[in-house]
Coordinates of C-alpha atoms and ligand atoms in Angstrom, one line a residue:
Chain A
M1 CA -21.3 -14.6 -14.0
A2 CA -21.6 -17.5 -11.7
E3 CA -24.9 -18.0 -10.0
I4 CA -23.4 -17.5 -6.6
P5 CA -20.6 -14.9 -6.9
T6 CA -17.0 -15.9 -6.0
P7 CA -16.5 -14.6 -2.5
Y8 CA -19.4 -16.5 -1.1
T9 CA -17.7 -19.8 -1.9
A10 CA -14.1 -21.0 -1.9
G11 CA -13.3 -21.0 -5.6
K12 CA -11.2 -18.4 -7.3
P13 CA -12.7 -16.7 -10.4
G14 CA -11.3 -18.3 -13.6
L15 CA -9.0 -16.3 -15.8
K16 CA -10.8 -14.4 -18.6
E17 CA -8.0 -15.2 -20.9
S18 CA -5.6 -18.2 -20.8
K19 CA -1.8 -17.7 -20.2
E20 CA -1.3 -18.5 -23.9
E21 CA -3.8 -15.9 -25.0
L22 CA -2.2 -13.3 -22.8
R23 CA 1.3 -14.2 -24.1
G24 CA 0.0 -13.8 -27.6
R25 CA -1.7 -10.5 -27.0
I26 CA 0.7 -8.7 -24.7
P27 CA 4.4 -8.2 -25.6
G28 CA 6.5 -9.5 -22.7
W29 CA 3.6 -11.0 -20.7
G30 CA 5.0 -12.8 -17.7
A31 CA 8.7 -11.7 -18.3
D32 CA 8.9 -10.8 -14.6
L33 CA 6.6 -13.5 -13.3
D34 CA 9.0 -14.6 -10.5
P35 CA 8.6 -12.1 -7.6
A36 CA 12.1 -13.1 -6.3
D37 CA 13.6 -11.9 -9.5
R38 CA 12.1 -8.4 -9.6
P39 CA 14.5 -5.5 -9.3
S40 CA 13.8 -4.2 -5.8
F41 CA 13.6 -7.7 -4.3
P42 CA 14.5 -8.1 -1.5
R43 CA 13.3 -4.6 -0.5
E44 CA 16.4 -4.0 1.7
Q45 CA 19.5 -5.5 0.4
P46 CA 22.5 -4.9 2.7
G47 CA 25.8 -4.0 1.1
I48 CA 24.3 -3.0 -2.3
E49 CA 26.8 -1.6 -4.8
T50 CA 26.1 2.1 -5.4
G51 CA 29.3 3.7 -6.7
A52 CA 29.9 5.5 -3.4
H53 CA 33.6 5.7 -2.5
W54 CA 33.2 7.2 0.9
D55 CA 31.8 6.1 4.3
F56 CA 30.5 9.5 5.2
P57 CA 30.5 12.1 2.4
E58 CA 32.7 15.2 2.5
R59 CA 30.8 18.2 3.8
Q60 CA 29.5 20.8 1.5
N61 CA 30.3 24.4 2.5
E62 CA 27.5 26.1 4.4
E63 CA 27.3 29.6 3.0
W64 CA 24.5 30.7 5.3
P65 CA 23.1 29.1 8.5
R66 CA 21.2 26.3 6.6
E67 CA 17.8 25.7 8.1
R68 CA 17.2 22.0 9.0
S69 CA 14.7 19.7 10.5
I70 CA 15.2 19.3 14.2
E71 CA 14.9 15.6 13.6
H72 CA 18.3 15.7 12.0
A73 CA 21.5 15.4 14.1
F74 CA 23.1 18.1 12.0
V75 CA 22.9 19.7 8.6
T76 CA 23.3 16.9 6.1
P77 CA 26.7 16.8 4.3
V78 CA 25.0 17.8 1.0
F79 CA 22.0 20.0 0.4
G80 CA 20.4 22.3 -2.1
T81 CA 21.3 26.0 -2.3
S82 CA 18.3 27.3 -4.1
T83 CA 16.6 30.4 -2.7
P84 CA 17.9 31.1 0.8
P85 CA 15.3 32.2 3.3
A86 CA 14.7 36.0 3.2
G87 CA 12.2 38.6 4.3
V88 CA 9.1 37.9 6.4
S89 CA 8.6 34.6 4.7
G90 CA 12.2 33.6 5.5
A91 CA 11.6 34.5 9.2
I92 CA 8.5 32.3 9.3
R93 CA 10.4 29.5 7.6
K94 CA 13.3 29.7 10.0
Y95 CA 10.9 29.6 12.9
A96 CA 9.0 26.6 11.6
Y97 CA 12.3 24.7 11.2
A98 CA 13.8 25.8 14.5
R99 CA 10.7 25.2 16.7
F100 CA 8.6 22.3 15.3
S101 CA 9.5 18.7 14.3
E102 CA 8.1 17.2 11.1
G103 CA 5.6 15.4 13.3
R104 CA 3.8 18.6 14.2
A105 CA 1.1 20.1 12.0
A106 CA 2.3 23.6 12.9
H107 CA 5.6 22.9 11.1
W108 CA 4.0 22.2 7.8
L109 CA 1.2 24.8 8.1
L110 CA 3.7 27.5 8.9
L111 CA 5.8 26.6 5.9
I112 CA 2.7 26.7 3.7
A113 CA 1.8 30.1 5.2
A114 CA 5.3 31.3 4.5
D115 CA 4.9 30.2 0.9
R116 CA 1.9 32.5 0.5
V117 CA 3.7 35.4 2.1
D118 CA 6.7 34.7 -0.1
A119 CA 4.6 34.9 -3.2
W120 CA 3.1 38.2 -2.2
E121 CA 6.5 39.6 -1.1
H122 CA 7.8 38.9 -4.6
H123 CA 4.8 40.1 -6.4
L124 CA 5.0 43.5 -4.6
A125 CA 8.8 43.7 -5.1
S126 CA 8.4 42.9 -8.8
L127 CA 6.3 46.1 -9.2
A128 CA 9.5 48.1 -8.4
T129 CA 11.5 46.3 -11.1
V130 CA 11.7 46.7 -14.9
R131 CA 10.0 43.2 -15.1
P132 CA 6.9 43.2 -12.9
D133 CA 4.9 40.0 -12.6
N134 CA 2.7 39.5 -15.7
P135 CA -0.4 37.5 -15.0
V136 CA -0.9 36.7 -18.6
T137 CA 2.4 35.3 -19.6
E138 CA 3.2 33.8 -16.2
T139 CA 0.0 31.8 -15.9
G140 CA 0.4 30.4 -19.4
V141 CA -3.2 31.2 -19.9
L142 CA -2.6 32.0 -23.6
S143 CA -2.4 28.2 -24.2
E144 CA -6.1 28.2 -23.7
F145 CA -6.2 29.7 -27.3
S146 CA -3.3 27.8 -28.8
R147 CA -4.1 24.4 -27.2
H148 CA -7.9 24.0 -27.7
G149 CA -9.0 25.3 -24.3
L150 CA -12.8 24.9 -25.1
S151 CA -12.8 21.8 -27.1
S152 CA -10.6 20.1 -24.6
R153 CA -13.3 20.5 -22.0
L154 CA -16.6 20.5 -23.7
G155 CA -18.5 17.3 -24.0
K156 CA -15.6 15.2 -22.7
K157 CA -17.1 13.7 -19.5
R158 CA -14.3 15.2 -17.5
A159 CA -14.8 15.3 -13.7
D160 CA -12.9 18.5 -13.2
V161 CA -14.9 20.7 -15.6
N162 CA -17.8 21.3 -13.2
H163 CA -15.6 23.1 -10.7
Q164 CA -13.2 24.9 -13.1
W165 CA -15.3 28.0 -13.2
I166 CA -14.2 28.8 -9.7
D167 CA -10.5 28.5 -10.3
P168 CA -10.1 32.0 -11.8
I169 CA -12.1 33.4 -8.9
V170 CA -10.0 31.8 -6.2
V171 CA -6.7 32.5 -8.0
G172 CA -7.5 36.0 -9.3
G173 CA -9.8 37.0 -6.5
P174 CA -7.1 38.1 -4.1
W175 CA -5.5 40.2 -6.8
V176 CA -8.8 42.0 -7.6
L177 CA -9.4 42.5 -3.8
A178 CA -5.8 43.9 -3.4
G179 CA -6.4 46.2 -6.4
L180 CA -9.7 47.5 -5.0
G181 CA -8.0 47.9 -1.6
G182 CA -5.2 49.9 -3.2
V183 CA -7.7 52.2 -5.0
A184 CA -9.7 52.7 -1.8
A185 CA -6.5 53.6 0.1
V186 CA -5.4 56.1 -2.5
R187 CA -8.9 57.7 -2.4
A188 CA -8.8 57.9 1.4
L189 CA -5.4 59.6 1.3
R190 CA -6.6 62.1 -1.3
R191 CA -9.7 62.8 0.9
A192 CA -7.5 63.3 3.9
A193 CA -5.2 65.6 2.0
G194 CA -8.2 67.6 0.7
R195 CA -9.5 68.2 4.2
K196 CA -6.3 70.0 5.3
Chain B
M1 CA 21.6 30.5 -18.5
R2 CA 17.9 30.3 -19.1
A3 CA 15.8 28.6 -16.4
M4 CA 12.2 28.1 -15.4
V5 CA 11.4 30.0 -12.2
Y6 CA 8.5 29.7 -9.8
R7 CA 6.7 33.0 -9.0
G8 CA 3.9 31.7 -6.8
P9 CA 0.9 29.4 -7.3
Y10 CA 0.0 29.0 -11.0
K11 CA 2.8 31.5 -12.0
I12 CA 6.1 30.7 -13.6
R13 CA 8.5 32.5 -16.0
V14 CA 11.8 31.9 -17.7
E15 CA 14.6 34.0 -16.3
E16 CA 18.3 34.5 -16.7
K17 CA 20.2 32.7 -13.8
D18 CA 23.8 32.0 -13.1
I19 CA 25.0 28.6 -14.3
P20 CA 25.2 26.4 -11.2
K21 CA 28.6 25.8 -9.8
I22 CA 30.4 22.8 -8.2
E23 CA 29.6 23.0 -4.5
H24 CA 30.9 19.6 -3.4
P25 CA 33.8 17.5 -4.8
N26 CA 31.4 14.8 -6.1
D27 CA 29.1 17.3 -8.0
A28 CA 28.7 17.4 -11.7
I29 CA 27.1 20.2 -13.7
I30 CA 24.9 18.8 -16.5
R31 CA 23.8 20.7 -19.6
V32 CA 20.2 19.6 -20.0
T33 CA 19.3 18.4 -23.5
T34 CA 15.8 17.1 -22.8
G35 CA 13.6 17.5 -19.7
A36 CA 10.0 16.8 -18.8
I37 CA 7.1 18.2 -16.8
C38 CA 5.9 15.5 -14.4
G39 CA 2.4 15.2 -12.9
S40 CA 4.0 15.7 -9.5
D41 CA 5.4 19.1 -10.6
L42 CA 1.8 20.2 -10.7
H43 CA 1.7 19.7 -6.9
L44 CA 4.4 22.4 -6.7
Y45 CA 2.9 24.6 -9.4
H46 CA -0.4 24.6 -7.5
G47 CA 1.4 25.7 -4.4
M48 CA 0.5 22.5 -2.4
M49 CA 3.9 21.4 -1.4
P50 CA 5.2 23.1 1.8
D51 CA 8.3 25.3 1.4
T52 CA 8.2 25.8 -2.4
R53 CA 10.1 29.1 -2.7
V54 CA 9.7 31.9 -5.2
G55 CA 12.7 31.8 -7.5
M56 CA 13.1 28.0 -7.4
T57 CA 13.6 26.1 -10.7
F58 CA 11.6 22.9 -11.0
G59 CA 12.3 19.7 -12.9
H60 CA 13.3 16.2 -11.7
E61 CA 13.1 14.5 -15.1
F62 CA 16.0 15.3 -17.4
V63 CA 18.9 14.0 -19.4
G64 CA 21.9 15.9 -20.8
V65 CA 25.6 16.1 -21.3
V66 CA 28.2 16.5 -18.6
H67 CA 29.6 20.0 -18.6
A68 CA 31.9 20.0 -15.6
V69 CA 32.8 17.6 -12.7
G70 CA 34.1 18.0 -9.2
S71 CA 37.5 16.8 -8.0
S72 CA 36.3 13.5 -6.6
V73 CA 34.2 12.4 -9.6
Q74 CA 35.6 9.2 -11.0
N75 CA 33.0 7.8 -13.3
L76 CA 32.0 10.7 -15.5
V77 CA 34.0 13.1 -17.8
P78 CA 32.7 16.2 -19.6
G79 CA 31.0 15.3 -22.8
D80 CA 29.4 12.1 -21.4
R81 CA 25.6 11.8 -22.3
V82 CA 23.9 10.9 -19.0
M83 CA 20.5 10.2 -17.6
V84 CA 19.8 11.3 -14.0
P85 CA 17.4 9.6 -11.7
F86 CA 15.0 12.0 -9.9
N87 CA 16.4 10.9 -6.5
V88 CA 19.3 12.8 -5.1
Y89 CA 21.2 10.3 -2.9
C90 CA 24.6 9.6 -1.4
G91 CA 25.0 5.9 -1.9
S92 CA 26.6 5.3 1.5
C93 CA 24.1 6.1 4.3
Y94 CA 22.1 3.5 6.3
F95 CA 19.3 3.6 3.8
C96 CA 21.2 3.9 0.5
S97 CA 23.5 1.1 1.4
R98 CA 20.4 -1.1 1.6
G99 CA 19.1 0.0 -1.7
L100 CA 16.5 2.5 -0.4
F101 CA 17.9 5.3 -2.6
S102 CA 14.8 7.4 -2.4
N103 CA 15.1 7.5 1.4
C104 CA 18.7 8.8 1.6
H105 CA 19.5 10.5 4.9
N106 CA 22.5 12.5 3.7
V107 CA 21.0 14.9 1.2
N108 CA 18.0 16.6 2.7
P109 CA 18.5 18.7 5.8
N110 CA 15.0 20.1 5.6
A111 CA 13.3 16.8 6.4
T112 CA 14.0 13.2 7.5
A113 CA 10.7 11.8 6.2
V114 CA 11.7 12.2 2.5
G115 CA 15.0 12.1 0.6
G116 CA 16.3 14.5 -2.0
I117 CA 14.5 15.3 -5.2
Y118 CA 15.7 17.8 -7.9
G119 CA 13.6 20.9 -8.2
Y120 CA 11.0 19.7 -5.7
S121 CA 10.8 22.3 -3.0
H122 CA 12.9 22.6 0.2
T123 CA 10.9 19.8 1.8
C124 CA 12.9 17.7 -0.6
G125 CA 16.2 19.4 0.0
G126 CA 16.1 22.7 -1.8
Y127 CA 17.8 21.6 -5.0
D128 CA 17.2 23.5 -8.2
G129 CA 15.9 21.3 -11.0
G130 CA 16.5 20.5 -14.6
Q131 CA 13.9 22.7 -16.3
A132 CA 16.8 24.9 -17.2
E133 CA 19.9 24.9 -19.4
F134 CA 22.2 23.6 -16.7
V135 CA 21.7 21.8 -13.4
R136 CA 23.9 20.8 -10.5
V137 CA 23.9 17.0 -9.9
P138 CA 25.3 16.0 -6.5
F139 CA 26.9 12.5 -6.0
A140 CA 27.7 12.2 -9.7
D141 CA 29.4 8.9 -9.2
V142 CA 26.2 7.5 -7.6
G143 CA 23.1 8.8 -9.4
P144 CA 23.6 9.3 -13.1
A145 CA 24.4 6.7 -15.7
K146 CA 25.7 7.0 -19.2
I147 CA 22.9 6.7 -21.8
P148 CA 23.6 3.5 -23.8
D149 CA 24.3 4.2 -27.5
W150 CA 21.3 2.3 -28.6
M151 CA 18.9 4.2 -26.4
D152 CA 16.7 7.0 -27.6
E153 CA 17.0 10.3 -25.7
E154 CA 13.3 10.5 -25.2
D155 CA 13.2 6.9 -23.8
A156 CA 16.0 7.9 -21.5
V157 CA 14.2 10.9 -20.1
L158 CA 11.1 8.7 -19.3
L159 CA 13.5 6.4 -17.5
T160 CA 14.4 9.1 -15.0
D161 CA 11.0 8.8 -13.2
A162 CA 7.8 8.0 -15.0
L163 CA 8.6 4.5 -16.3
P164 CA 10.5 3.2 -13.2
T165 CA 7.9 4.6 -10.9
G166 CA 5.1 2.9 -12.8
Y167 CA 7.0 -0.4 -12.9
F168 CA 7.8 0.0 -9.2
G169 CA 4.1 0.6 -8.5
A170 CA 3.3 -2.8 -10.1
Q171 CA 6.2 -4.3 -8.1
L172 CA 4.9 -3.0 -4.8
G173 CA 1.6 -4.8 -5.6
D174 CA 3.4 -8.1 -5.3
I175 CA 1.4 -9.3 -8.3
V176 CA 1.2 -13.1 -8.8
E177 CA 0.1 -14.9 -11.9
G178 CA -3.5 -14.4 -12.8
D179 CA -4.1 -11.4 -10.5
T180 CA -6.7 -8.8 -11.3
V181 CA -5.0 -5.4 -11.1
V182 CA -6.8 -2.1 -11.0
V183 CA -4.8 1.1 -11.7
F184 CA -6.3 4.4 -10.7
G185 CA -5.0 7.2 -12.9
A186 CA -4.1 6.9 -16.6
G187 CA -1.3 9.5 -16.5
P188 CA 2.2 8.4 -17.5
V189 CA 2.9 6.5 -14.2
G190 CA -0.5 4.8 -14.4
L191 CA 0.0 3.8 -18.0
F192 CA 3.4 2.3 -17.2
A193 CA 2.1 0.6 -14.1
A194 CA -0.6 -1.1 -16.1
K195 CA 1.9 -2.2 -18.7
S196 CA 4.2 -3.5 -16.1
A197 CA 1.5 -5.4 -14.4
W198 CA 1.3 -7.6 -17.4
L199 CA 5.0 -8.3 -17.3
M200 CA 4.6 -9.6 -13.8
G201 CA 1.9 -12.0 -14.9
A202 CA -1.4 -10.2 -14.2
G203 CA -4.4 -11.9 -15.6
R204 CA -6.5 -8.8 -16.0
V205 CA -5.6 -5.1 -15.9
I206 CA -8.2 -2.4 -15.4
V207 CA -7.5 1.3 -15.6
I208 CA -9.7 4.0 -14.2
D209 CA -9.6 7.7 -15.2
H210 CA -11.9 10.5 -16.3
L211 CA -10.0 11.7 -19.3
E212 CA -11.1 9.8 -22.4
Y213 CA -7.9 10.4 -24.3
R214 CA -5.9 8.9 -21.5
L215 CA -8.2 5.9 -21.3
E216 CA -7.7 5.4 -25.0
K217 CA -4.0 5.3 -24.4
A218 CA -4.5 2.8 -21.6
R219 CA -6.4 0.5 -24.1
T220 CA -3.9 0.8 -27.0
F221 CA -0.6 1.3 -25.2
A222 CA -1.2 -0.7 -22.0
H223 CA -3.7 -3.3 -23.4
A224 CA -6.0 -2.5 -20.4
E225 CA -9.7 -2.7 -19.8
T226 CA -10.9 0.8 -19.0
Y227 CA -13.7 2.6 -17.2
N228 CA -14.4 6.3 -17.0
F229 CA -15.5 6.9 -13.4
V230 CA -17.7 9.8 -14.5
E231 CA -20.0 7.4 -16.2
Y232 CA -20.7 5.5 -13.0
D233 CA -22.6 6.7 -10.0
D234 CA -20.2 4.8 -7.8
I235 CA -17.0 3.5 -9.4
V236 CA -16.2 1.2 -6.4
V237 CA -19.5 -0.7 -6.7
H238 CA -19.0 -1.0 -10.4
L239 CA -15.5 -2.5 -9.9
K240 CA -16.9 -4.9 -7.3
K241 CA -19.5 -6.1 -9.8
A242 CA -16.9 -6.3 -12.6
T243 CA -14.8 -8.6 -10.4
D244 CA -17.6 -11.0 -9.4
Y245 CA -18.1 -9.1 -6.1
L246 CA -14.6 -10.1 -4.9
G247 CA -12.7 -6.9 -5.6
A248 CA -9.3 -6.6 -7.2
D249 CA -6.3 -8.5 -5.9
V250 CA -4.1 -5.5 -6.3
V251 CA -4.9 -1.8 -6.7
I252 CA -2.3 0.8 -7.7
D253 CA -2.9 4.4 -6.8
A254 CA -1.1 6.3 -9.6
V255 CA -3.1 9.5 -9.0
G256 CA -1.8 11.1 -5.7
A257 CA -3.1 14.0 -3.8
E258 CA -4.3 16.0 -6.8
A259 CA -7.3 13.7 -7.3
D260 CA -10.3 15.4 -8.7
G261 CA -12.8 14.0 -6.3
N262 CA -15.5 16.5 -5.6
F263 CA -16.1 20.2 -5.5
L264 CA -15.4 20.6 -1.8
Q265 CA -12.2 18.6 -2.0
H266 CA -11.1 20.6 -5.0
V267 CA -11.7 23.9 -3.4
T268 CA -10.4 23.2 0.1
A269 CA -7.3 21.2 -1.1
A270 CA -6.2 22.3 -4.5
K271 CA -7.3 25.9 -4.3
L272 CA -7.4 27.1 -0.7
K273 CA -4.6 24.7 0.5
L274 CA -6.5 23.8 3.6
Q275 CA -5.6 20.1 3.4
G276 CA -2.7 18.2 2.1
G277 CA -4.6 17.1 -1.0
S278 CA -7.6 15.1 -1.8
P279 CA -7.2 11.4 -0.9
V280 CA -10.1 10.3 -3.2
A281 CA -8.0 8.0 -5.3
L282 CA -6.4 6.4 -2.2
N283 CA -9.8 5.8 -0.6
W284 CA -11.2 4.3 -3.8
A285 CA -8.1 2.0 -3.8
I286 CA -8.8 0.9 -0.3
D287 CA -12.5 0.3 -1.1
A288 CA -11.9 -1.4 -4.5
V289 CA -9.3 -4.0 -3.4
R290 CA -10.4 -7.3 -2.1
K291 CA -10.0 -8.3 1.5
G292 CA -6.5 -9.5 2.1
G293 CA -5.4 -7.6 -1.0
T294 CA -2.6 -5.2 -1.6
V295 CA -2.7 -1.4 -2.3
S296 CA 0.3 0.1 -3.9
V297 CA 0.7 3.8 -3.7
V298 CA 3.1 5.6 -6.1
G299 CA 1.0 8.8 -6.6
A300 CA 2.6 11.9 -5.1
Y301 CA 1.4 12.9 -1.6
G302 CA 2.8 15.8 0.5
P303 CA 3.6 15.7 4.2
I304 CA 0.3 17.4 5.2
F305 CA -2.3 15.2 6.6
S306 CA -5.2 13.9 4.4
A307 CA -8.3 12.1 5.6
V308 CA -7.6 8.5 4.7
K309 CA -10.0 5.6 5.4
F310 CA -7.6 3.7 7.5
G311 CA -10.2 1.7 9.4
D312 CA -11.3 0.0 6.3
A313 CA -7.7 -0.9 5.5
V314 CA -7.4 -2.5 9.0
N315 CA -10.7 -4.3 8.8
K316 CA -10.0 -5.7 5.3
G317 CA -6.6 -6.9 6.3
L318 CA -4.9 -5.0 3.5
T319 CA -1.2 -4.7 2.8
L320 CA -0.4 -1.1 2.0
R321 CA 2.9 -0.6 0.2
M322 CA 4.3 2.7 -1.0
N323 CA 7.5 4.6 -1.6
Q324 CA 9.2 6.9 -4.0
C325 CA 10.9 4.7 -6.6
P326 CA 14.6 3.9 -6.1
V327 CA 15.0 4.6 -9.8
K328 CA 18.5 3.2 -10.4
R329 CA 17.6 -0.2 -9.0
Q330 CA 15.0 -0.6 -11.8
W331 CA 17.3 0.4 -14.7
P332 CA 19.1 -2.8 -15.7
R333 CA 15.8 -4.7 -16.0
L334 CA 14.0 -1.8 -17.8
F335 CA 16.8 -1.4 -20.2
E336 CA 16.4 -5.1 -21.1
H337 CA 12.6 -4.8 -21.6
I338 CA 13.1 -1.8 -23.9
R339 CA 15.7 -3.7 -25.9
N340 CA 13.4 -6.7 -26.2
G341 CA 10.6 -4.4 -27.4
Y342 CA 8.3 -5.1 -24.5
L343 CA 8.4 -1.4 -23.6
K344 CA 8.6 1.7 -25.7
P345 CA 8.4 4.5 -23.1
S346 CA 8.4 7.5 -25.5
D347 CA 5.1 6.2 -27.0
I348 CA 3.3 8.2 -24.3
V349 CA 5.0 11.6 -25.2
T350 CA 2.4 13.9 -26.7
H351 CA 4.0 17.4 -26.6
R352 CA 7.5 18.9 -27.0
V353 CA 7.6 22.4 -25.5
P354 CA 10.5 24.8 -25.8
L355 CA 11.9 26.0 -22.5
E356 CA 11.0 29.6 -23.3
H357 CA 7.3 28.6 -23.6
I358 CA 7.2 26.5 -20.4
A359 CA 4.6 28.6 -18.7
E360 CA 2.1 27.6 -21.4
G361 CA 3.3 24.0 -21.2
Y362 CA 2.5 24.0 -17.5
H363 CA -1.0 25.5 -18.0
M364 CA -1.7 23.1 -20.8
F365 CA -0.6 20.1 -18.7
S366 CA -2.4 21.3 -15.6
A367 CA -5.6 22.1 -17.3
K368 CA -5.4 18.8 -19.4
L369 CA -5.7 20.7 -22.7
D370 CA -4.9 19.3 -26.2
D371 CA -5.0 15.7 -25.1
C372 CA -1.7 16.2 -23.3
I373 CA -0.3 13.1 -21.6
K374 CA 3.4 13.8 -21.3
P375 CA 5.1 17.1 -22.3
L376 CA 8.8 17.1 -22.8
I377 CA 10.9 20.3 -22.5
V378 CA 13.2 20.8 -25.3
S379 CA 16.0 23.3 -25.7
T380 CA 14.8 26.5 -27.3
P381 CA 16.0 26.8 -30.9
A382 CA 18.5 29.6 -31.1
Ligands
LIG1 ZN1 8.2 12.9 -11.9
LIG2 ZN1 22.1 8.0 1.3

């Protein structure tokens, strides 16, 4: 290292390896050296050929009132049709879209809240089906055994290992609490019935 | 058909779903032959992306065979083998007509700040993705391309996102000959960004991560110098010292909002979803780049605010560049590099998981088990 490090004087640090050394060591070194010849240069290129043979695309059929950002002039001509809003979560989502622009924190926080409600709506509904949610198969936790769960973590200097113990608590905790709440509710009902 | 279905944070299963139908004259239905799980899918899987609905099918990296086409499709016929960029885009709006394919304004009613992405929540348009046997591909004349005969299917699937995004990350860095480039994150995108930095003439490429097996790949596959940040009290100071107190000319953030920074960040962001993610990697990038340098961001960040050290970026006179990659603009050049042997994308594939076992694939990838770098999803053997 120089006696006085680079930034305190005008010079640029010398290359650790010469151009020739780099070319010899790294396949393709410098193949895209010219910034003007890189694929997304210039960033915006008017009139680029895309394969579109329309000015404004034909409109896709709207099978239900499609929720949209109020920053859009209208529902875009094409959109995804996965999972229409439904239930309480659907009502929260529709409200978030109808009321708040993307610039408002409330918009996104309501959508995240609706996601949590949606998950619980479906977990509860699944209990009434022949295929209830299965925390073992659906979390893929069995791969802990088939994919070296312990040896992948132990002695590996990973940054995430020190907090992974809390993950099952944060993920599973609400389930345990809901279960305990359910047991308490059943007991309370029994007690109330017994008193009659 | 069989399809991966989201059931809530950390929970997915494979279900029977209807085969998607043509909903617009320029749609195609593709039968997926190979797909992939992407690091940014973990953002959805962890429940951090707003408006990720139960019942949705994820997957924006896939290749397959054309099964059916709509009445206005001119460039594809059933039977064609195609690769599909992760961007859903129209090709004709203000943004598309200027090449900003990832910023299309005609495909995502749910938001104006982001374009359309397959299987990536309603924030990105509400499209079901390709971790399924079939997928609807809008604007089939614009997005997909036929897979060249000489190209490997596994190389093709990595060309739908990971490789072009990594290459684009290096490109956003505006690398000039001899630059010192630091890449945060040695996942697929970071590995490809490091490799691409050399193509653009970098003089030195340094990769930072905390997973030794990924750093090993960064050394062998991407010829990079590597540091495990866990071994340093302060990785930023270490990088300053390693660059003669100057800092790097270019830093690429290939981590995104799932950065494993510290306990508090992990619990408040990843687990309790109280912030949009942890900006640790981005803040390290702002700290580690030299004054007047460029920070390129290709890691995935959601729309919810994160605490970013913007004052330092101002005071250091940085150029911050970022976007989702307009994949198809990168293809012709990347095809050339693959043909010339400069790039072999499928070298980073570590696992091939049948669709029926995708829940275990997600857990393995999310928990970084079994030295997993890139899992592909293959059709379940009958
Ligand atoms: Zn991806
Ligand atoms: Zn467009």
